[in-house]
mmCIF file of C-alpha atoms in Angstrom:
data_model
loop_
_atom_site.group_PDB
_atom_site.id
_atom_site.type_symbol
_atom_site.label_atom_id
_atom_site.label_comp_id
_atom_site.label_asym_id
_atom_site.label_seq_id
_atom_site.Cartn_x
_atom_site.Cartn_y
_atom_site.Cartn_z
ATOM 1 C CA MET V 1 -20.489 15.837 67.302
ATOM 2 C CA SER V 2 -19.322 14.370 64.426
ATOM 3 C CA PRO V 3 -15.505 14.090 62.973
ATOM 4 C CA ILE V 4 -16.350 15.875 60.047
ATOM 5 C CA LEU V 5 -18.251 18.471 61.441
ATOM 6 C CA THR V 6 -15.843 19.028 64.343
ATOM 7 C CA ARG V 7 -13.524 19.549 61.216
ATOM 8 C CA ALA V 8 -15.392 21.794 59.390
ATOM 9 C CA ALA V 9 -15.733 23.666 62.276
ATOM 10 C CA ARG V 10 -12.189 23.975 63.292
ATOM 11 C CA GLY V 11 -11.623 24.703 59.588
ATOM 12 C CA LEU V 12 -13.952 27.558 59.361
ATOM 13 C CA ALA V 13 -12.273 28.848 62.892
ATOM 14 C CA ARG V 14 -9.012 29.254 61.334
ATOM 15 C CA ARG V 15 -10.318 30.640 58.329
ATOM 16 C CA VAL V 16 -12.011 33.196 60.627
ATOM 17 C CA ASP V 17 -10.229 36.621 61.437
ATOM 18 C CA TRP V 18 -11.189 37.195 64.985
ATOM 19 C CA TYR V 19 -9.542 40.250 65.274
ATOM 20 C CA ILE V 20 -12.109 41.861 62.584
ATOM 21 C CA VAL V 21 -15.045 39.695 65.055
ATOM 22 C CA ALA V 22 -13.577 41.499 68.280
ATOM 23 C CA LEU V 23 -14.287 44.963 66.322
ATOM 24 C CA PHE V 24 -17.503 44.764 65.242
ATOM 25 C CA GLY V 25 -17.926 43.228 68.689
ATOM 26 C CA ALA V 26 -16.817 46.296 70.261
ATOM 27 C CA ILE V 27 -19.656 48.149 68.013
ATOM 28 C CA GLY V 28 -22.216 45.784 69.409
ATOM 29 C CA VAL V 29 -20.848 46.563 73.139
ATOM 30 C CA ALA V 30 -21.195 49.921 72.513
ATOM 31 C CA THR V 31 -24.546 50.142 71.147
ATOM 32 C CA LEU V 32 -25.925 47.762 74.090
ATOM 33 C CA ALA V 33 -23.815 49.110 76.334
ATOM 34 C CA PRO V 34 -22.107 53.052 75.243
ATOM 35 C CA ALA V 35 -19.999 54.661 78.147
ATOM 36 C CA GLU V 36 -21.999 58.210 79.446
ATOM 37 C CA ARG V 37 -21.347 60.888 81.855
ATOM 38 C CA GLN V 38 -18.555 60.061 83.595
ATOM 39 C CA ALA V 39 -17.871 56.616 82.290
ATOM 40 C CA ALA V 40 -17.495 58.520 78.903
ATOM 41 C CA GLU V 41 -15.117 60.453 80.422
ATOM 42 C CA VAL V 42 -12.915 57.898 81.899
ATOM 43 C CA VAL V 43 -12.711 55.786 78.185
ATOM 44 C CA SER V 44 -12.338 58.839 76.294
ATOM 45 C CA TRP V 45 -8.644 59.603 78.498
ATOM 46 C CA LEU V 46 -8.264 55.613 78.346
ATOM 47 C CA THR V 47 -8.675 56.366 74.838
ATOM 48 C CA GLN V 48 -6.221 58.995 74.447
ATOM 49 C CA VAL V 49 -2.990 57.357 76.648
ATOM 50 C CA ALA V 50 -3.681 53.954 74.081
ATOM 51 C CA ILE V 51 -2.926 56.184 71.063
ATOM 52 C CA GLY V 52 -0.290 57.684 72.555
ATOM 53 C CA LEU V 53 1.004 54.401 73.172
ATOM 54 C CA LEU V 54 0.469 52.923 70.034
ATOM 55 C CA PHE V 55 1.701 55.791 67.896
ATOM 56 C CA PHE V 56 5.038 55.353 70.393
ATOM 57 C CA LEU V 57 5.176 51.687 69.522
ATOM 58 C CA TYR V 58 4.909 52.205 65.749
ATOM 59 C CA GLY V 59 7.943 54.024 66.351
ATOM 60 C CA ALA V 60 9.950 51.470 68.242
ATOM 61 C CA ARG V 61 9.146 48.616 66.276
ATOM 62 C CA LEU V 62 9.138 50.390 62.496
ATOM 63 C CA SER V 63 13.254 50.399 61.219
ATOM 64 C CA PRO V 64 14.398 53.756 59.610
ATOM 65 C CA SER V 65 16.272 52.311 57.076
ATOM 66 C CA ALA V 66 13.958 50.036 55.957
ATOM 67 C CA ALA V 67 11.562 53.005 55.166
ATOM 68 C CA LEU V 68 14.440 54.770 53.138
ATOM 69 C CA GLU V 69 15.637 51.409 51.369
ATOM 70 C CA GLY V 70 12.203 52.287 49.490
ATOM 71 C CA VAL V 71 14.319 55.038 47.553
ATOM 72 C CA ARG V 72 16.719 52.550 46.086
ATOM 73 C CA HIS V 73 13.841 50.689 44.820
ATOM 74 C CA TRP V 74 12.103 53.868 43.062
ATOM 75 C CA ARG V 75 10.332 51.677 40.393
ATOM 76 C CA LEU V 76 8.285 49.760 42.932
ATOM 77 C CA HIS V 77 8.200 51.943 45.365
ATOM 78 C CA LEU V 78 6.916 55.631 43.432
ATOM 79 C CA PRO V 79 3.528 53.784 42.011
ATOM 80 C CA VAL V 80 2.836 52.636 45.091
ATOM 81 C CA LEU V 81 2.537 55.758 46.994
ATOM 82 C CA ALA V 82 1.260 57.426 43.670
ATOM 83 C CA LEU V 83 -1.279 55.141 44.277
ATOM 84 C CA THR V 84 -1.495 55.542 47.744
ATOM 85 C CA PHE V 85 -1.618 59.492 48.047
ATOM 86 C CA ALA V 86 -2.548 60.636 44.754
ATOM 87 C CA ALA V 87 -4.846 58.100 42.401
ATOM 88 C CA PHE V 88 -7.193 57.033 45.899
ATOM 89 C CA PRO V 89 -7.920 60.423 46.588
ATOM 90 C CA LEU V 90 -8.747 61.485 43.004
ATOM 91 C CA VAL V 91 -11.475 58.885 43.702
ATOM 92 C CA GLY V 92 -12.566 60.217 46.822
ATOM 93 C CA LEU V 93 -13.284 63.343 45.180
ATOM 94 C CA ALA V 94 -15.287 61.526 42.786
ATOM 95 C CA ILE V 95 -16.995 59.527 44.750
ATOM 96 C CA ALA V 96 -17.547 62.915 47.351
ATOM 97 C CA LEU V 97 -19.397 64.344 43.565
ATOM 98 C CA LEU V 98 -22.541 62.310 44.330
ATOM 99 C CA PRO V 99 -25.212 64.272 45.245
ATOM 100 C CA ASP V 100 -25.056 65.200 49.100
ATOM 101 C CA ARG V 101 -28.522 63.115 50.092
ATOM 102 C CA MET V 102 -26.967 59.746 48.757
ATOM 103 C CA LEU V 103 -24.679 59.626 51.349
ATOM 104 C CA GLY V 104 -24.095 62.216 53.560
ATOM 105 C CA ALA V 105 -21.557 64.534 54.527
ATOM 106 C CA GLU V 106 -20.303 62.700 57.400
ATOM 107 C CA LEU V 107 -19.777 59.176 54.905
ATOM 108 C CA THR V 108 -18.299 61.120 52.389
ATOM 109 C CA ALA V 109 -16.005 62.907 54.759
ATOM 110 C CA GLY V 110 -15.182 59.251 55.795
ATOM 111 C CA VAL V 111 -14.517 58.363 52.138
ATOM 112 C CA LEU V 112 -12.109 60.910 51.632
ATOM 113 C CA PHE V 113 -10.231 60.263 54.909
ATOM 114 C CA LEU V 114 -10.419 56.522 53.851
ATOM 115 C CA ALA V 115 -8.610 57.481 50.489
ATOM 116 C CA VAL V 116 -6.271 59.061 52.177
ATOM 117 C CA LEU V 117 -4.337 56.963 54.584
ATOM 118 C CA PRO V 118 -1.163 54.892 54.135
ATOM 119 C CA SER V 119 -0.705 50.978 53.498
ATOM 120 C CA THR V 120 -1.020 49.078 55.816
ATOM 121 C CA VAL V 121 2.316 46.763 57.464
ATOM 122 C CA GLN V 122 0.986 43.487 58.760
ATOM 123 C CA SER V 123 -1.718 42.788 55.886
ATOM 124 C CA SER V 124 0.803 43.735 52.940
ATOM 125 C CA ILE V 125 3.476 41.637 54.128
ATOM 126 C CA ALA V 126 1.615 39.142 55.301
ATOM 127 C CA PHE V 127 -0.420 38.962 51.698
ATOM 128 C CA THR V 128 2.734 39.076 49.375
ATOM 129 C CA SER V 129 4.334 36.381 51.626
ATOM 130 C CA MET V 130 1.249 34.200 50.716
ATOM 131 C CA ALA V 131 1.588 34.647 46.843
ATOM 132 C CA ARG V 132 5.386 34.481 46.890
ATOM 133 C CA GLY V 133 6.045 37.855 46.445
ATOM 134 C CA ASN V 134 8.914 40.404 46.963
ATOM 135 C CA VAL V 135 8.855 40.304 50.906
ATOM 136 C CA ALA V 136 11.355 42.538 51.883
ATOM 137 C CA ALA V 137 10.382 45.198 49.491
ATOM 138 C CA ALA V 138 6.670 44.935 50.874
ATOM 139 C CA LEU V 139 8.398 45.658 53.907
ATOM 140 C CA CYS V 140 9.935 48.682 52.968
ATOM 141 C CA SER V 141 7.217 50.040 51.156
ATOM 142 C CA ALA V 142 4.782 49.709 53.817
ATOM 143 C CA SER V 143 7.163 51.093 56.155
ATOM 144 C CA PHE V 144 7.883 54.028 53.753
ATOM 145 C CA SER V 145 4.212 54.882 53.492
ATOM 146 C CA THR V 146 3.407 54.786 57.442
ATOM 147 C CA VAL V 147 5.931 57.189 58.139
ATOM 148 C CA LEU V 148 4.723 59.551 55.117
ATOM 149 C CA GLY V 149 1.403 59.073 56.471
ATOM 150 C CA VAL V 150 2.118 59.963 59.838
ATOM 151 C CA VAL V 151 2.357 63.975 58.245
ATOM 152 C CA LEU V 152 0.825 63.572 54.894
ATOM 153 C CA THR V 153 -2.738 61.857 55.805
ATOM 154 C CA PRO V 154 -4.315 64.628 57.871
ATOM 155 C CA VAL V 155 -2.884 67.377 55.391
ATOM 156 C CA LEU V 156 -4.907 65.907 52.526
ATOM 157 C CA ALA V 157 -7.686 65.047 55.001
ATOM 158 C CA VAL V 158 -7.907 68.888 55.736
ATOM 159 C CA LEU V 159 -7.923 70.322 52.671
ATOM 160 C CA LEU V 160 -9.848 67.608 50.666
ATOM 161 C CA ILE V 161 -12.783 67.297 53.297
ATOM 162 C CA ARG V 162 -12.477 71.347 54.017
ATOM 163 C CA ARG V 163 -12.812 71.536 50.022
ATOM 164 C CA THR V 164 -16.039 69.172 49.773
ATOM 165 C CA GLU V 165 -18.216 69.107 52.495
ATOM 166 C CA GLY V 166 -19.450 72.909 53.091
ATOM 167 C CA GLY V 167 -18.940 73.051 56.672
ATOM 168 C CA GLY V 168 -21.125 70.180 57.653
ATOM 169 C CA ILE V 169 -17.977 68.821 59.629
ATOM 170 C CA PRO V 170 -15.515 70.970 61.543
ATOM 171 C CA ILE V 171 -12.283 70.266 60.730
ATOM 172 C CA GLY V 172 -9.106 72.919 59.904
ATOM 173 C CA PHE V 173 -5.951 73.035 60.466
ATOM 174 C CA GLY V 174 -6.024 73.809 63.965
ATOM 175 C CA GLN V 175 -6.267 70.072 64.429
ATOM 176 C CA LEU V 176 -3.144 69.166 62.797
ATOM 177 C CA GLY V 177 -1.646 71.036 66.359
ATOM 178 C CA ASP V 178 -3.911 67.767 67.899
ATOM 179 C CA ILE V 179 -2.024 65.705 65.764
ATOM 180 C CA ALA V 180 1.098 66.473 66.292
ATOM 181 C CA VAL V 181 1.019 66.154 69.949
ATOM 182 C CA GLN V 182 -0.789 63.295 70.119
ATOM 183 C CA LEU V 183 0.451 61.352 67.140
ATOM 184 C CA LEU V 184 3.891 62.687 65.820
ATOM 185 C CA LEU V 185 5.479 63.187 68.853
ATOM 186 C CA PRO V 186 4.692 59.895 70.338
ATOM 187 C CA PHE V 187 6.020 58.000 67.288
ATOM 188 C CA LEU V 188 9.444 60.323 66.781
ATOM 189 C CA ALA V 189 9.412 59.512 70.204
ATOM 190 C CA GLY V 190 9.268 55.696 69.668
ATOM 191 C CA GLN V 191 12.034 56.274 66.692
ATOM 192 C CA VAL V 192 14.694 58.045 69.171
ATOM 193 C CA VAL V 193 14.654 55.450 72.046
ATOM 194 C CA ARG V 194 14.306 52.416 69.369
ATOM 195 C CA ARG V 195 17.792 51.694 69.714
ATOM 196 C CA TRP V 196 17.442 50.790 73.018
ATOM 197 C CA ILE V 197 13.964 48.801 73.369
ATOM 198 C CA SER V 198 13.803 47.114 70.184
ATOM 199 C CA ASP V 199 15.303 43.810 71.387
ATOM 200 C CA TRP V 200 12.677 44.189 74.662
ATOM 201 C CA LEU V 201 9.804 44.647 71.957
ATOM 202 C CA GLY V 202 10.583 41.670 70.064
ATOM 203 C CA ARG V 203 11.445 39.051 73.358
ATOM 204 C CA TYR V 204 7.823 40.385 74.378
ATOM 205 C CA ARG V 205 6.015 40.402 70.886
ATOM 206 C CA GLY V 206 2.937 38.500 71.929
ATOM 207 C CA VAL V 207 2.280 40.629 74.735
ATOM 208 C CA ILE V 208 3.167 44.218 72.105
ATOM 209 C CA GLY V 209 0.428 42.827 69.730
ATOM 210 C CA VAL V 210 -2.323 42.562 72.476
ATOM 211 C CA CYS V 211 -1.330 45.900 73.795
ATOM 212 C CA ASP V 212 -1.625 47.078 69.946
ATOM 213 C CA ARG V 213 -5.415 45.512 69.350
ATOM 214 C CA GLY V 214 -6.239 46.330 72.193
ATOM 215 C CA SER V 215 -5.947 49.998 71.876
ATOM 216 C CA ILE V 216 -7.711 50.108 68.720
ATOM 217 C CA LEU V 217 -10.802 48.130 70.543
ATOM 218 C CA LEU V 218 -10.722 50.834 73.105
ATOM 219 C CA VAL V 219 -10.789 53.949 70.208
ATOM 220 C CA VAL V 220 -13.839 51.314 68.392
ATOM 221 C CA TYR V 221 -15.565 51.224 71.715
ATOM 222 C CA SER V 222 -15.421 54.748 72.557
ATOM 223 C CA ALA V 223 -16.494 56.428 68.867
ATOM 224 C CA PHE V 224 -19.125 53.858 68.591
ATOM 225 C CA SER V 225 -20.528 55.153 72.384
ATOM 226 C CA ARG V 226 -19.930 58.888 71.341
ATOM 227 C CA GLY V 227 -22.146 57.765 68.622
ATOM 228 C CA MET V 228 -24.608 56.034 70.208
ATOM 229 C CA THR V 229 -25.355 58.916 72.202
ATOM 230 C CA THR V 230 -26.010 61.163 69.089
ATOM 231 C CA GLY V 231 -27.763 58.684 67.052
ATOM 232 C CA ILE V 232 -25.228 57.198 64.783
ATOM 233 C CA TRP V 233 -28.106 54.532 63.712
ATOM 234 C CA GLN V 234 -30.757 56.676 63.161
ATOM 235 C CA ARG V 235 -28.392 58.716 60.575
ATOM 236 C CA VAL V 236 -27.324 55.664 58.632
ATOM 237 C CA SER V 237 -30.105 54.243 56.757
ATOM 238 C CA PRO V 238 -29.803 50.848 55.146
ATOM 239 C CA ALA V 239 -29.932 52.061 51.689
ATOM 240 C CA ARG V 240 -27.353 54.452 53.012
ATOM 241 C CA LEU V 241 -25.019 51.279 54.087
ATOM 242 C CA VAL V 242 -25.665 49.519 51.049
ATOM 243 C CA LEU V 243 -24.233 52.125 48.739
ATOM 244 C CA LEU V 244 -21.290 52.878 50.867
ATOM 245 C CA GLY V 245 -20.711 48.895 50.732
ATOM 246 C CA ALA V 246 -20.771 49.198 46.458
ATOM 247 C CA LEU V 247 -18.602 52.195 46.385
ATOM 248 C CA CYS V 248 -15.812 50.874 48.799
ATOM 249 C CA VAL V 249 -16.116 48.032 46.626
ATOM 250 C CA LEU V 250 -15.897 49.837 43.883
ATOM 251 C CA LEU V 251 -12.761 51.840 45.280
ATOM 252 C CA LEU V 252 -11.079 48.236 46.246
ATOM 253 C CA CYS V 253 -11.562 46.871 42.792
ATOM 254 C CA VAL V 254 -10.205 50.170 40.760
ATOM 255 C CA ALA V 255 -7.441 50.337 43.727
ATOM 256 C CA LEU V 256 -6.298 46.574 42.488
ATOM 257 C CA LEU V 257 -6.855 47.454 38.811
ATOM 258 C CA LEU V 258 -4.650 50.738 38.619
ATOM 259 C CA ALA V 259 -1.933 48.841 40.842
ATOM 260 C CA ASP V 260 -1.489 46.046 38.403
ATOM 261 C CA ARG V 261 -1.716 47.600 35.411
ATOM 262 C CA SER V 262 0.860 50.713 36.495
ATOM 263 C CA ALA V 263 3.220 47.717 38.051
ATOM 264 C CA ARG V 264 3.084 45.688 34.864
ATOM 265 C CA MET V 265 3.510 49.012 32.715
ATOM 266 C CA LEU V 266 6.705 49.620 34.410
ATOM 267 C CA ARG V 267 7.765 46.002 33.542
ATOM 268 C CA LEU V 268 8.601 44.702 36.701
ATOM 269 C CA PRO V 269 9.347 41.431 37.805
ATOM 270 C CA ARG V 270 6.554 39.227 39.062
ATOM 271 C CA GLU V 271 7.561 38.923 42.789
ATOM 272 C CA ASP V 272 7.401 42.849 42.483
ATOM 273 C CA ARG V 273 4.087 43.025 41.088
ATOM 274 C CA VAL V 274 3.075 41.321 43.799
ATOM 275 C CA THR V 275 4.033 44.141 46.253
ATOM 276 C CA ALA V 276 2.604 46.580 44.041
ATOM 277 C CA VAL V 277 -0.723 45.413 44.162
ATOM 278 C CA PHE V 278 -1.196 44.452 47.786
ATOM 279 C CA CYS V 279 0.911 47.365 49.194
ATOM 280 C CA GLY V 280 -0.976 50.225 46.885
ATOM 281 C CA ALA V 281 -4.601 48.638 47.361
ATOM 282 C CA THR V 282 -4.937 48.696 51.049
ATOM 283 C CA LYS V 283 -5.311 50.970 53.756
ATOM 284 C CA SER V 284 -4.090 50.896 57.564
ATOM 285 C CA LEU V 285 -7.244 51.147 60.166
ATOM 286 C CA ALA V 286 -4.232 50.620 63.168
ATOM 287 C CA SER V 287 -3.369 54.476 61.538
ATOM 288 C CA GLY V 288 -6.314 55.029 60.622
ATOM 289 C CA LEU V 289 -9.227 54.728 63.655
ATOM 290 C CA PRO V 290 -6.953 56.154 65.809
ATOM 291 C CA MET V 291 -5.810 59.721 63.620
ATOM 292 C CA ALA V 292 -10.033 59.894 62.965
ATOM 293 C CA SER V 293 -10.405 60.247 66.566
ATOM 294 C CA VAL V 294 -8.603 63.204 66.832
ATOM 295 C CA LEU V 295 -9.149 64.609 63.901
ATOM 296 C CA PHE V 296 -13.122 64.778 63.810
ATOM 297 C CA PRO V 297 -15.103 66.126 66.472
ATOM 298 C CA ALA V 298 -16.180 63.339 68.937
ATOM 299 C CA SER V 299 -19.552 63.361 67.843
ATOM 300 C CA ARG V 300 -18.366 62.354 64.224
ATOM 301 C CA VAL V 301 -16.174 59.954 64.764
ATOM 302 C CA ALA V 302 -18.126 56.717 64.565
ATOM 303 C CA MET V 303 -19.817 57.961 61.594
ATOM 304 C CA THR V 304 -16.609 58.797 59.778
ATOM 305 C CA VAL V 305 -14.830 55.738 59.962
ATOM 306 C CA LEU V 306 -17.703 53.275 59.037
ATOM 307 C CA PRO V 307 -16.080 53.721 55.120
ATOM 308 C CA LEU V 308 -12.456 52.316 57.034
ATOM 309 C CA MET V 309 -13.687 49.200 58.752
ATOM 310 C CA LEU V 310 -16.039 48.288 55.787
ATOM 311 C CA TYR V 311 -13.025 48.858 53.364
ATOM 312 C CA HIS V 312 -10.963 47.476 55.718
ATOM 313 C CA THR V 313 -12.825 43.774 55.867
ATOM 314 C CA LEU V 314 -13.406 43.590 52.777
ATOM 315 C CA GLN V 315 -9.953 43.947 51.668
ATOM 316 C CA LEU V 316 -8.886 40.976 54.071
ATOM 317 C CA VAL V 317 -11.326 39.084 52.172
ATOM 318 C CA VAL V 318 -10.591 40.145 48.774
ATOM 319 C CA CYS V 319 -7.003 40.142 49.217
ATOM 320 C CA ALA V 320 -6.618 36.788 50.980
ATOM 321 C CA TRP V 321 -8.341 35.117 47.992
ATOM 322 C CA LEU V 322 -6.306 36.511 45.312
ATOM 323 C CA ALA V 323 -2.844 35.781 47.961
ATOM 324 C CA ARG V 324 -4.054 32.362 47.758
ATOM 325 C CA ARG V 325 -4.645 32.010 44.329
ATOM 326 C CA TRP V 326 -1.734 33.790 43.124
ATOM 327 C CA PRO V 327 1.331 30.844 43.543
ATOM 328 C CA THR V 328 -1.339 28.497 41.840
ATOM 329 C CA THR V 329 -2.118 30.528 39.356
ATOM 330 C CA LEU V 330 1.734 30.990 38.860
ATOM 331 C CA HIS V 331 2.462 27.072 38.600
ATOM 332 C CA SER V 332 -0.164 26.067 36.480
ATOM 333 C CA ALA V 333 1.510 29.088 33.822
ATOM 334 C CA THR V 334 5.393 28.234 34.292
ATOM 335 C CA THR V 335 4.549 24.227 34.575
ATOM 336 C CA LYS V 336 4.621 22.710 31.306
ATOM 337 C CA PRO V 337 3.855 18.547 30.232
ATOM 338 C CA PRO V 338 7.204 16.855 29.883
ATOM 339 C CA PRO V 339 7.670 16.625 26.039
ATOM 340 C CA ARG V 340 6.978 13.423 24.704
ATOM 341 C CA THR V 341 9.120 10.722 23.252
ATOM 342 C CA PRO V 342 8.167 9.996 19.548
ATOM 343 C CA ALA V 343 7.976 6.493 18.582
ATOM 344 C CA PRO V 344 10.769 4.684 16.603
ATOM 345 C CA ALA V 345 9.914 3.875 12.990
ATOM 346 C CA THR V 346 9.607 0.137 13.355
ATOM 347 C CA GLY V 347 5.727 0.433 12.500
ATOM 348 C CA ARG V 348 5.039 -1.361 15.756
ATOM 349 C CA ARG V 349 4.430 1.099 19.360
ATOM 350 C CA SER V 350 6.159 -0.052 22.330
ATOM 351 C CA ASP V 351 5.973 1.797 25.503
ATOM 352 C CA SER V 352 9.344 0.373 26.302
ATOM 353 C CA PRO V 353 12.758 3.506 26.088
ATOM 354 C CA ALA V 354 14.339 1.051 24.320
ATOM 355 C CA GLY V 355 11.632 0.812 21.629
#
């Protein structure tokens, strides 16, 4: 291979998000080799253990002081939370008004579930840092959103989906008990023991990251394995997938626009406006997939998480482009050419400072 092609391949490899590739790879494996019968029971049990461990680690790593710090900077965090848990659900309800034949009950429920998810922590901080925003505020805002999402997301999902889907998906307040046992209790346990294990988690951050992502990949494989046994790809036509992709693009554009306009209306400084945009427009895949596995029936999980996976992929691509462009835009807007020194009135042109 020529040096030019080698450099191009390395550049492409650096730009590719291999975690997204792995997520869709897990879907491919589940499509070709779904877990069935006893293997499905083992995968289901392992998934429940992995979800509990995942939320335990969330609780152990999340600093309560970082989450509560958002109260002090309410002019930034209040509009972010309002967008995450109020404006997003309203847009989701508007999408749910589409005729049932366009998306179907399961994908509509998935859009509503996507709309009530909390902000993502890692991506918000990474994008804010790339765009030279307020990284400390991004940490506080995304952490506060995650804490609220453990409680608010299941409640809002039950309220909205029961109101709109007309009985197509069996979901109710009974699932909130499962959420409390499988998600909230491990999260609170992690918060309790955090003071004793936080240093250990910091030293083995790479191992913990592999555990996090491996757990989510297992959730995806389990969900789409069940989906294959119930004929998921026979229920999702190409036209519906295209429409769903277009709606996810629309949802992301509306979220980015609302976040930016609300930050400008509040006259937030540029660094806080960057934080508001990335914390307000992103949704957490890491929280959403485990919650969906507990909240929805096993045969319906694969369909209901499709909107989340499409939106997550879009937000990574679009927000990464915005984050790279923002510092350049700022530099070009604030950098002015040096003032020209007027030529001395001697009747001749001189390029020397002395004239």
